[in-house]
N, C-alpha and C. Protein backbone atom coordinates (compact mmCIF):
# COMPACT_ATOMS: atom_id res chain seq x y z
N PRO A 1 -11.67 19.91 -19.40
CA PRO A 1 -11.60 20.58 -18.34
C PRO A 1 -12.75 20.61 -17.61
N ASN A 2 -13.85 20.64 -17.68
CA ASN A 2 -15.14 20.07 -17.66
C ASN A 2 -15.09 18.87 -16.78
N GLY A 3 -14.06 18.02 -17.23
CA GLY A 3 -13.90 16.37 -16.35
C GLY A 3 -13.73 16.16 -15.11
N LYS A 4 -13.38 17.11 -14.71
CA LYS A 4 -12.52 17.07 -13.25
C LYS A 4 -12.79 16.16 -11.83
N CYS A 5 -12.11 15.45 -11.45
CA CYS A 5 -12.64 14.34 -10.71
C CYS A 5 -12.03 14.24 -9.10
N SER A 6 -12.23 14.06 -8.28
CA SER A 6 -11.57 13.46 -7.17
C SER A 6 -11.14 11.73 -7.22
N ILE A 7 -10.15 11.30 -7.18
CA ILE A 7 -9.52 10.01 -7.04
C ILE A 7 -9.08 9.22 -5.63
N LEU A 8 -9.60 8.56 -5.19
CA LEU A 8 -8.59 8.30 -4.14
C LEU A 8 -8.37 6.86 -4.72
N ALA A 9 -6.86 6.57 -3.95
CA ALA A 9 -5.93 5.64 -5.15
C ALA A 9 -4.68 5.24 -3.92
N ILE A 10 -4.38 3.85 -4.18
CA ILE A 10 -3.29 3.63 -3.85
C ILE A 10 -2.05 3.60 -4.89
N TYR A 11 -1.01 4.32 -5.17
CA TYR A 11 -0.11 4.84 -5.96
C TYR A 11 0.74 3.58 -6.37
N THR A 12 1.18 2.99 -6.81
CA THR A 12 2.24 2.25 -7.16
C THR A 12 3.33 2.20 -8.60
N VAL A 13 4.01 1.59 -9.08
CA VAL A 13 4.61 1.51 -9.80
C VAL A 13 4.83 -0.08 -10.09
N TYR A 14 4.89 -0.42 -11.24
CA TYR A 14 5.01 -2.15 -11.91
C TYR A 14 5.88 -1.90 -12.59
N VAL A 15 7.31 -2.48 -12.44
CA VAL A 15 8.15 -2.19 -13.69
C VAL A 15 8.35 -0.57 -13.74
N SER A 16 7.75 -0.40 -14.68
CA SER A 16 7.88 1.20 -14.94
C SER A 16 6.77 2.16 -15.14
N THR A 17 6.16 1.40 -14.96
CA THR A 17 4.54 2.12 -15.30
C THR A 17 3.86 2.42 -13.83
N LYS A 18 3.33 3.53 -13.83
CA LYS A 18 3.09 4.01 -12.55
C LYS A 18 1.02 3.64 -12.75
N GLN A 19 0.56 3.51 -11.98
CA GLN A 19 -0.91 2.75 -11.54
C GLN A 19 -1.13 3.52 -10.09
N LEU A 20 -2.80 3.49 -10.69
CA LEU A 20 -3.29 3.64 -9.11
C LEU A 20 -4.12 2.37 -8.97
N HIS A 21 -4.33 1.84 -8.08
CA HIS A 21 -5.27 0.85 -7.54
C HIS A 21 -6.33 1.22 -6.82
N ILE A 22 -7.71 1.78 -7.54
CA ILE A 22 -8.84 2.10 -6.85
C ILE A 22 -9.26 1.14 -6.11
N ARG A 23 -9.64 1.51 -4.82
CA ARG A 23 -9.88 0.35 -3.94
C ARG A 23 -11.66 -0.02 -4.06
N ASP A 24 -12.47 0.85 -4.25
CA ASP A 24 -14.26 1.14 -4.59
C ASP A 24 -14.39 1.88 -5.69
N THR A 25 -15.75 1.67 -6.41
CA THR A 25 -15.78 2.82 -7.05
C THR A 25 -16.39 4.02 -6.38
N SER A 26 -16.46 3.85 -5.36
CA SER A 26 -17.37 4.86 -4.36
C SER A 26 -15.91 6.26 -4.25
N ASP A 27 -14.64 5.77 -4.40
CA ASP A 27 -13.60 6.60 -4.19
C ASP A 27 -13.40 7.41 -5.82
N VAL A 28 -14.00 7.40 -6.49
CA VAL A 28 -13.94 7.94 -7.76
C VAL A 28 -15.12 8.92 -8.00
N LYS A 29 -14.94 10.24 -7.70
CA LYS A 29 -16.00 11.04 -7.44
C LYS A 29 -15.97 11.94 -8.48
N PHE A 30 -16.66 11.65 -9.69
CA PHE A 30 -17.03 12.74 -10.54
C PHE A 30 -18.13 13.87 -10.71
N TYR A 31 -18.03 14.90 -10.85
CA TYR A 31 -18.92 16.03 -10.59
C TYR A 31 -19.33 16.79 -11.48
N ASN A 32 -18.79 16.58 -12.41
CA ASN A 32 -19.16 17.21 -13.70
C ASN A 32 -19.43 16.62 -14.84
N THR A 33 -19.51 16.56 -16.33
CA THR A 33 -19.72 15.59 -17.41
C THR A 33 -18.17 15.35 -18.06
N ARG A 34 -17.59 14.41 -18.36
CA ARG A 34 -16.74 13.48 -18.67
C ARG A 34 -16.40 14.62 -19.65
N CYS A 35 -15.36 15.18 -19.90
CA CYS A 35 -14.17 15.62 -21.07
C CYS A 35 -14.20 14.62 -21.65
N ALA A 36 -13.61 15.02 -22.98
CA ALA A 36 -13.26 14.14 -24.00
C ALA A 36 -11.66 13.62 -23.79
N GLY A 37 -11.49 12.37 -24.50
CA GLY A 37 -9.80 12.36 -23.34
C GLY A 37 -9.59 10.67 -23.77
N GLY A 38 -8.46 10.00 -23.84
CA GLY A 38 -7.96 8.79 -23.57
C GLY A 38 -8.83 8.07 -22.43
N GLY A 39 -8.86 7.26 -23.35
CA GLY A 39 -9.57 6.10 -22.04
C GLY A 39 -9.34 5.66 -20.98
N GLY A 40 -5.92 -5.39 20.93
CA GLY A 40 -5.55 -6.26 20.75
C GLY A 40 -4.24 -6.54 21.17
N THR A 41 -3.52 -7.84 20.18
CA THR A 41 -2.38 -8.31 19.44
C THR A 41 -2.60 -8.37 18.39
N GLY A 42 -1.38 -8.71 17.81
CA GLY A 42 -1.57 -8.96 15.97
C GLY A 42 -1.14 -10.36 16.13
N GLY A 43 -0.33 -10.46 14.85
CA GLY A 43 0.05 -11.85 14.50
C GLY A 43 1.44 -11.95 15.23
N GLY A 44 1.57 -11.47 16.34
CA GLY A 44 2.96 -11.77 16.83
C GLY A 44 3.93 -10.27 17.04
N GLY A 45 5.48 -10.82 16.75
CA GLY A 45 6.16 -10.04 16.44
C GLY A 45 7.33 -10.27 17.66
N LYS A 46 8.19 -11.26 16.91
CA LYS A 46 9.61 -11.68 17.73
C LYS A 46 10.71 -10.50 18.26
N GLY A 47 10.94 -9.61 17.30
CA GLY A 47 11.71 -8.89 17.89
C GLY A 47 11.24 -7.14 18.31
N ALA A 48 12.17 -6.61 17.68
CA ALA A 48 11.98 -5.17 17.83
C ALA A 48 10.31 -4.71 17.06
N THR A 49 9.61 -3.63 17.29
CA THR A 49 8.57 -3.17 16.27
C THR A 49 9.40 -1.47 15.60
N ILE A 50 9.19 -2.01 14.12
CA ILE A 50 10.31 -0.58 13.79
C ILE A 50 8.73 -0.42 12.77
N SER A 51 9.12 1.32 12.38
CA SER A 51 8.21 1.72 11.48
C SER A 51 8.53 1.48 10.39
N ILE A 52 7.32 1.41 9.17
CA ILE A 52 7.51 1.04 8.05
C ILE A 52 8.24 2.03 7.41
N GLY A 53 8.67 3.26 7.58
CA GLY A 53 9.90 3.85 6.69
C GLY A 53 10.63 3.37 7.06
N ASP A 54 11.36 2.87 8.70
CA ASP A 54 12.64 2.28 8.85
C ASP A 54 12.74 1.01 8.23
N LEU A 55 11.69 0.25 7.72
CA LEU A 55 11.96 -1.13 7.04
C LEU A 55 12.11 -0.59 6.17
N ARG A 56 11.53 0.19 5.29
CA ARG A 56 12.02 0.60 3.85
C ARG A 56 13.60 1.15 3.79
N ASN A 57 13.98 1.73 4.86
CA ASN A 57 14.97 2.11 4.83
C ASN A 57 16.45 1.42 4.89
N LEU A 58 15.91 -0.10 5.13
CA LEU A 58 16.64 -1.24 4.94
C LEU A 58 17.54 -1.34 3.83
N TRP A 59 16.51 -1.40 2.82
CA TRP A 59 17.03 -1.31 1.42
C TRP A 59 17.96 -0.41 0.93
N LEU A 60 19.23 -1.37 0.46
CA LEU A 60 20.19 -0.48 -0.37
C LEU A 60 20.45 -0.90 -1.58
N GLY A 61 19.77 -1.78 -2.31
CA GLY A 61 19.35 -2.15 -3.90
C GLY A 61 19.88 -3.27 -4.02
N SER A 62 19.58 -4.41 -2.97
CA SER A 62 19.85 -5.48 -3.28
C SER A 62 18.64 -6.44 -2.14
N ASP A 63 18.36 -7.38 -2.72
CA ASP A 63 17.45 -8.45 -1.22
C ASP A 63 18.11 -8.08 -0.42
N VAL A 64 16.98 -7.98 0.83
CA VAL A 64 17.66 -8.14 2.61
C VAL A 64 16.83 -8.80 3.27
N ALA A 65 17.98 -10.07 3.79
CA ALA A 65 16.51 -11.05 4.35
C ALA A 65 16.94 -10.27 6.00
N LEU A 66 15.73 -10.16 6.48
CA LEU A 66 15.10 -9.46 7.41
C LEU A 66 15.52 -9.84 8.44
N GLY A 67 16.04 -9.39 9.55
CA GLY A 67 16.32 -9.84 11.18
C GLY A 67 14.86 -9.81 12.08
N SER A 68 15.01 -9.74 13.16
CA SER A 68 13.61 -9.93 13.99
C SER A 68 13.23 -8.64 14.10
N TYR A 69 12.27 -8.65 13.15
CA TYR A 69 11.45 -7.05 13.00
C TYR A 69 9.90 -7.78 13.30
N SER A 70 9.27 -6.64 13.73
CA SER A 70 7.63 -6.48 13.42
C SER A 70 7.27 -5.12 12.93
N ILE A 71 6.29 -5.05 12.05
CA ILE A 71 6.05 -3.74 11.67
C ILE A 71 4.17 -3.73 11.68
N LYS A 72 3.93 -2.75 11.99
CA LYS A 72 2.32 -2.51 12.39
C LYS A 72 1.87 -1.02 11.33
N GLY A 73 0.85 -1.28 11.37
CA GLY A 73 0.20 -0.30 10.21
C GLY A 73 -1.41 -0.82 10.06
N VAL A 74 -1.83 0.05 9.21
CA VAL A 74 -3.26 -0.25 8.70
C VAL A 74 -3.42 -0.55 7.24
N VAL A 75 -4.53 -1.34 7.05
CA VAL A 75 -4.46 -1.85 5.74
C VAL A 75 -5.30 -1.15 5.03
N ILE A 76 -4.35 -0.51 3.93
CA ILE A 76 -5.47 0.33 2.85
C ILE A 76 -5.78 -0.46 1.66
N SER A 77 -5.59 -1.91 1.29
CA SER A 77 -5.60 -2.65 0.17
C SER A 77 -7.01 -3.64 0.54
N ASP A 78 -7.74 -4.27 -0.69
CA ASP A 78 -8.80 -5.04 -0.15
C ASP A 78 -8.90 -6.23 -1.34
N ALA A 79 -8.16 -7.20 -0.52
CA ALA A 79 -7.63 -8.67 -1.52
C ALA A 79 -8.87 -9.05 -1.82
N ALA A 80 -10.39 -8.78 -1.25
CA ALA A 80 -11.91 -9.36 -1.13
C ALA A 80 -12.21 -9.28 -2.48
N ALA A 81 -12.00 -7.64 -2.93
CA ALA A 81 -12.82 -6.79 -4.00
C ALA A 81 -11.35 -6.84 -4.92
N LYS A 82 -10.36 -7.60 -4.73
CA LYS A 82 -9.38 -7.99 -5.91
C LYS A 82 -8.61 -6.43 -6.28
N ASN A 83 -8.50 -5.59 -5.38
CA ASN A 83 -7.95 -4.50 -6.34
C ASN A 83 -6.10 -5.25 -5.93
N VAL A 84 -5.99 -6.03 -4.95
CA VAL A 84 -4.54 -6.33 -4.79
C VAL A 84 -4.42 -7.92 -5.23
N GLY A 85 -3.79 -8.35 -6.13
CA GLY A 85 -3.12 -9.89 -6.00
C GLY A 85 -3.81 -10.98 -4.77
N ALA A 86 -3.87 -11.97 -5.17
CA ALA A 86 -4.13 -13.41 -3.96
C ALA A 86 -2.96 -12.76 -2.93
N GLY A 87 -2.91 -13.04 -1.76
CA GLY A 87 -1.77 -12.98 -0.75
C GLY A 87 -1.50 -12.14 -0.57
N THR A 88 -1.81 -10.91 -0.62
CA THR A 88 -1.29 -9.84 -0.92
C THR A 88 -1.98 -8.63 0.26
N ILE A 89 -1.29 -8.07 1.14
CA ILE A 89 -1.65 -6.98 1.79
C ILE A 89 -0.88 -5.63 1.72
N ILE A 90 -1.75 -4.20 2.03
CA ILE A 90 -0.76 -3.53 1.40
C ILE A 90 -0.77 -2.45 2.73
N LEU A 91 0.48 -2.32 3.40
CA LEU A 91 0.07 -1.59 5.11
C LEU A 91 0.57 -0.45 5.00
N GLN A 92 -0.09 0.43 5.77
CA GLN A 92 0.53 2.04 5.81
C GLN A 92 0.53 2.62 7.35
N ASP A 93 1.54 3.33 7.23
CA ASP A 93 1.89 3.48 8.70
C ASP A 93 2.27 5.19 8.57
N GLY A 94 1.36 5.88 9.04
CA GLY A 94 1.68 7.50 9.00
C GLY A 94 2.01 8.18 7.08
N ASN A 95 2.79 8.36 6.85
CA ASN A 95 2.99 8.15 5.53
C ASN A 95 3.89 7.73 4.75
N ARG A 96 3.76 6.15 5.59
CA ARG A 96 4.79 5.49 4.44
C ARG A 96 3.95 4.15 4.13
N GLY A 97 4.34 3.46 3.05
CA GLY A 97 3.59 2.30 3.06
C GLY A 97 4.40 1.19 2.35
N ILE A 98 3.89 -0.72 2.14
CA ILE A 98 4.89 -1.22 1.80
C ILE A 98 3.38 -2.22 1.39
N ASN A 99 4.06 -3.23 0.67
CA ASN A 99 3.43 -4.33 0.14
C ASN A 99 4.04 -5.60 1.04
N LEU A 100 2.97 -6.29 1.35
CA LEU A 100 3.44 -7.90 1.98
C LEU A 100 2.77 -8.92 1.23
N TYR A 101 3.61 -9.75 0.92
CA TYR A 101 3.27 -10.77 -0.13
C TYR A 101 3.63 -12.01 0.63
N PHE A 102 2.35 -12.54 1.07
CA PHE A 102 2.06 -14.02 2.11
C PHE A 102 2.21 -15.44 1.19
N GLY A 103 2.35 -15.39 -0.28
CA GLY A 103 1.74 -16.47 -1.04
C GLY A 103 0.33 -16.59 -1.47
N SER A 104 0.43 -16.57 -2.75
CA SER A 104 -0.85 -16.62 -3.31
C SER A 104 -1.81 -17.70 -2.70
N SER A 105 -2.01 -18.43 -1.60
CA SER A 105 -2.78 -19.15 -0.89
C SER A 105 -3.11 -18.27 0.09
N ALA A 106 -2.46 -17.08 0.70
CA ALA A 106 -2.59 -17.08 2.10
C ALA A 106 -4.15 -16.42 2.16
N ALA A 107 -4.75 -16.14 3.31
CA ALA A 107 -6.14 -16.02 3.37
C ALA A 107 -6.14 -14.08 3.94
N THR A 108 -5.79 -13.37 2.70
CA THR A 108 -5.40 -11.99 3.21
C THR A 108 -7.22 -11.22 2.94
N SER A 109 -7.81 -11.92 2.44
CA SER A 109 -8.86 -11.15 1.93
C SER A 109 -9.75 -11.09 3.44
N ASN A 110 -9.48 -11.73 4.50
CA ASN A 110 -9.76 -11.69 6.06
C ASN A 110 -9.54 -10.22 6.41
N PHE A 111 -8.57 -9.61 6.09
CA PHE A 111 -8.19 -7.99 6.31
C PHE A 111 -8.72 -7.49 5.62
N LEU A 112 -9.59 -6.56 5.75
CA LEU A 112 -10.38 -5.23 5.76
C LEU A 112 -9.65 -3.86 5.63
N ILE A 113 -10.42 -3.32 4.55
CA ILE A 113 -9.57 -1.65 4.35
C ILE A 113 -9.66 -0.86 6.04
N GLY A 114 -8.87 -0.32 6.78
CA GLY A 114 -8.97 0.02 8.16
C GLY A 114 -8.72 -0.94 9.07
N ASP A 115 -8.08 -2.37 8.81
CA ASP A 115 -7.98 -3.03 9.92
C ASP A 115 -6.26 -2.66 10.36
N SER A 116 -5.97 -2.48 11.58
CA SER A 116 -4.79 -2.47 12.27
C SER A 116 -4.22 -3.49 12.45
N ILE A 117 -3.14 -3.66 11.79
CA ILE A 117 -2.23 -5.20 12.39
C ILE A 117 -0.46 -4.80 12.80
N LEU A 118 -0.61 -5.99 13.44
CA LEU A 118 1.08 -5.96 13.61
C LEU A 118 1.67 -7.10 12.70
N VAL A 119 2.53 -7.15 12.21
CA VAL A 119 3.39 -8.55 11.19
C VAL A 119 4.63 -8.83 11.71
N ASP A 120 4.85 -10.20 12.32
CA ASP A 120 6.03 -10.30 12.35
C ASP A 120 7.08 -11.13 11.30
N VAL A 121 7.98 -9.78 10.58
CA VAL A 121 8.45 -9.82 9.24
C VAL A 121 9.84 -10.77 9.31
N THR A 122 10.43 -11.52 10.57
CA THR A 122 11.37 -12.07 10.65
C THR A 122 11.27 -13.21 9.89
N GLY A 123 12.42 -12.91 8.77
CA GLY A 123 12.76 -14.01 8.44
C GLY A 123 12.71 -13.71 7.08
N GLY A 124 11.78 -13.00 6.70
CA GLY A 124 11.11 -11.96 5.32
C GLY A 124 12.08 -11.41 4.48
N THR A 125 11.78 -11.45 3.05
CA THR A 125 13.02 -10.91 2.53
C THR A 125 12.19 -9.23 1.79
N LEU A 126 12.87 -8.19 2.29
CA LEU A 126 12.99 -7.24 1.38
C LEU A 126 13.30 -7.21 0.03
N LYS A 127 12.37 -6.85 -1.17
CA LYS A 127 12.82 -6.62 -2.65
C LYS A 127 12.23 -5.88 -3.22
N SER A 128 13.11 -5.59 -4.15
CA SER A 128 12.42 -5.05 -5.28
C SER A 128 11.51 -5.87 -6.26
N TYR A 129 10.26 -6.28 -6.27
CA TYR A 129 9.26 -6.65 -7.19
C TYR A 129 8.86 -5.67 -8.29
N ASN A 130 9.36 -5.80 -9.27
CA ASN A 130 8.74 -5.05 -10.50
C ASN A 130 8.99 -3.37 -10.36
N GLY A 131 10.14 -3.14 -9.78
CA GLY A 131 10.10 -1.72 -9.36
C GLY A 131 9.53 -1.38 -8.31
N SER A 132 9.02 -2.27 -7.45
CA SER A 132 8.74 -1.30 -6.18
C SER A 132 8.95 -2.39 -5.09
N LEU A 133 9.23 -1.66 -3.94
CA LEU A 133 9.56 -2.63 -2.56
C LEU A 133 8.53 -3.64 -2.18
N GLU A 134 8.98 -4.80 -1.62
CA GLU A 134 7.88 -5.87 -0.96
C GLU A 134 8.57 -6.54 -0.16
N VAL A 135 8.15 -6.88 0.57
CA VAL A 135 8.58 -7.77 1.91
C VAL A 135 7.64 -9.55 1.31
N THR A 136 8.50 -9.99 1.30
CA THR A 136 7.75 -11.65 1.12
C THR A 136 8.16 -12.31 2.23
N LEU A 137 7.03 -13.15 2.78
CA LEU A 137 6.65 -13.78 4.31
C LEU A 137 6.31 -15.00 3.62
N SER A 138 6.19 -15.92 4.40
CA SER A 138 5.64 -17.43 4.33
C SER A 138 4.07 -16.68 4.94
N SER A 139 3.28 -17.94 4.15
CA SER A 139 1.77 -17.66 5.15
C SER A 139 1.92 -18.00 6.30
N SER A 140 2.41 -17.95 6.80
CA SER A 140 2.60 -18.82 8.63
C SER A 140 2.54 -17.06 9.36
N ALA A 141 3.03 -15.97 8.41
CA ALA A 141 3.54 -15.06 9.02
C ALA A 141 2.20 -14.18 9.06
N LEU A 142 0.99 -14.69 8.59
CA LEU A 142 0.06 -13.72 8.56
C LEU A 142 -0.46 -13.73 9.53
N PRO A 143 -0.92 -12.46 10.51
CA PRO A 143 -1.47 -12.52 11.62
C PRO A 143 -2.83 -13.29 11.89
N ASN A 144 -3.10 -13.40 12.77
CA ASN A 144 -4.49 -14.07 13.20
C ASN A 144 -4.95 -13.26 14.05
N VAL A 145 -4.85 -12.32 14.44
CA VAL A 145 -5.84 -11.16 15.18
C VAL A 145 -5.32 -9.30 14.52
N LYS A 146 -6.44 -8.95 15.14
CA LYS A 146 -6.35 -7.51 14.38
C LYS A 146 -6.38 -6.75 15.79
N LEU A 147 -5.07 -5.45 15.67
CA LEU A 147 -4.84 -4.94 16.71
C LEU A 147 -6.41 -3.52 16.68
N GLY A 148 -6.92 -3.39 15.61
CA GLY A 148 -8.10 -2.75 15.77
C GLY A 148 -9.20 -2.58 14.63
N THR A 149 -10.04 -2.20 14.25
CA THR A 149 -10.85 -2.19 12.99
C THR A 149 -11.15 -0.93 12.64
N GLY A 150 -11.85 -0.25 11.49
CA GLY A 150 -12.38 0.94 11.01
C GLY A 150 -11.55 2.24 11.28
N ILE A 151 -10.25 1.79 11.04
CA ILE A 151 -9.53 2.86 11.43
C ILE A 151 -9.18 3.47 10.24
N SER A 152 -9.67 5.02 10.19
CA SER A 152 -9.32 5.61 8.77
C SER A 152 -7.92 6.22 8.36
N VAL A 153 -7.32 5.83 7.11
CA VAL A 153 -6.03 6.70 6.72
C VAL A 153 -6.57 8.04 5.79
N THR A 154 -6.08 9.00 6.39
CA THR A 154 -6.36 10.24 5.58
C THR A 154 -4.98 10.37 4.50
N PRO A 155 -5.71 10.36 3.20
CA PRO A 155 -4.72 10.25 1.80
C PRO A 155 -3.99 11.71 2.02
N GLN A 156 -3.06 11.51 1.29
CA GLN A 156 -2.13 12.75 0.92
C GLN A 156 -2.86 13.74 -0.36
N VAL A 157 -2.71 14.74 0.00
CA VAL A 157 -3.58 15.37 -1.30
C VAL A 157 -2.39 15.58 -2.08
N LEU A 158 -2.47 15.18 -3.71
CA LEU A 158 -1.41 15.67 -4.31
C LEU A 158 -1.68 16.18 -5.57
N THR A 159 -1.05 16.37 -6.46
CA THR A 159 -1.00 16.96 -7.97
C THR A 159 -0.19 15.81 -8.78
N ILE A 160 -0.69 15.59 -9.77
CA ILE A 160 0.12 14.62 -10.80
C ILE A 160 1.57 14.83 -10.45
N SER A 161 2.06 15.82 -10.65
CA SER A 161 3.40 16.63 -10.69
C SER A 161 4.30 16.22 -9.53
N GLN A 162 3.32 16.13 -8.29
CA GLN A 162 3.80 16.05 -6.75
C GLN A 162 3.96 14.53 -6.77
N VAL A 163 3.33 13.83 -7.19
CA VAL A 163 3.11 11.97 -7.60
C VAL A 163 4.69 11.75 -8.02
N ASN A 164 4.60 12.67 -9.23
CA ASN A 164 6.02 12.16 -9.80
C ASN A 164 7.06 12.52 -9.23
N ALA A 165 7.02 13.99 -8.25
CA ALA A 165 8.29 14.29 -7.72
C ALA A 165 8.62 13.53 -6.45
N GLN A 166 7.78 12.85 -5.82
CA GLN A 166 7.83 12.39 -4.49
C GLN A 166 7.59 11.29 -4.28
N LEU A 167 8.57 10.18 -5.90
CA LEU A 167 8.62 9.03 -5.81
C LEU A 167 10.05 8.40 -5.33
N PRO A 168 10.05 7.43 -4.17
CA PRO A 168 9.09 6.14 -3.98
C PRO A 168 9.21 6.67 -2.96
N ASP A 169 9.08 7.65 -2.14
CA ASP A 169 8.37 8.44 -0.83
C ASP A 169 7.12 7.65 -0.32
N ILE A 170 6.26 7.89 -1.52
CA ILE A 170 4.82 7.93 -1.27
C ILE A 170 4.46 6.71 -1.62
N GLU A 171 5.45 5.62 -2.48
CA GLU A 171 4.77 4.09 -2.68
C GLU A 171 4.12 3.64 -1.67
N TYR A 172 2.85 2.83 -1.99
CA TYR A 172 1.95 2.39 -1.03
C TYR A 172 1.53 2.86 -0.39
N THR A 173 1.16 3.88 -0.69
CA THR A 173 0.61 5.02 0.31
C THR A 173 -0.69 5.41 -0.37
N LEU A 174 -1.53 5.80 0.51
CA LEU A 174 -2.93 6.39 -0.19
C LEU A 174 -2.91 7.80 -0.49
N VAL A 175 -2.97 8.06 -1.88
CA VAL A 175 -3.08 9.49 -1.93
C VAL A 175 -4.40 9.77 -2.99
N LYS A 176 -4.87 11.04 -2.92
CA LYS A 176 -5.63 11.69 -3.35
C LYS A 176 -5.00 12.67 -4.45
N ILE A 177 -5.31 12.36 -5.55
CA ILE A 177 -5.21 13.48 -6.95
C ILE A 177 -6.44 14.17 -7.21
N ILE A 178 -6.25 15.15 -6.93
CA ILE A 178 -7.43 16.57 -7.02
C ILE A 178 -7.07 16.90 -9.14
N SER A 179 -8.32 17.24 -9.28
CA SER A 179 -8.04 17.83 -10.76
C SER A 179 -7.68 16.78 -11.59
N ALA A 180 -7.65 15.87 -11.67
CA ALA A 180 -7.51 14.63 -12.33
C ALA A 180 -7.97 14.58 -13.85
N THR A 181 -7.71 14.68 -14.34
CA THR A 181 -8.35 14.73 -16.21
C THR A 181 -8.20 13.69 -17.32
């Protein structure tokens, strides 16, 4: 009970395992002693710009070949610090997020937390990867320009039970779990 802390992290599900991806050690704030316990323009956009929520709503249980769409959001992952795999960007728009995979050789580490980007997802595939929604794209879809930098995303403040109750709506969004033990 004395080991409570605040954690700022990206919540995901890998297969059936719930995970928190901590962006930086400064996002974990321990205030008490530990308790005993277990261990400009973006990259283009040929078609209509839709919200990440609208993109996620296209999922009906099987792979979706995406039409002419672009999505815009703020990067909440840090490929340079390796809190996501190579070629991956986690993008959040409002209270919805999505995992974008450009291939393991894509230079996603050029995009920092707080960068705003526009991504042309035309020809990509919206699919379930290990239980979570992901858009797979070619490395050529990686934006070459940022719309902005240093943009703060305010995490949703939730309890563990709220996190469990709100899946999949909060998948790939920044959450802050209070009173974690």
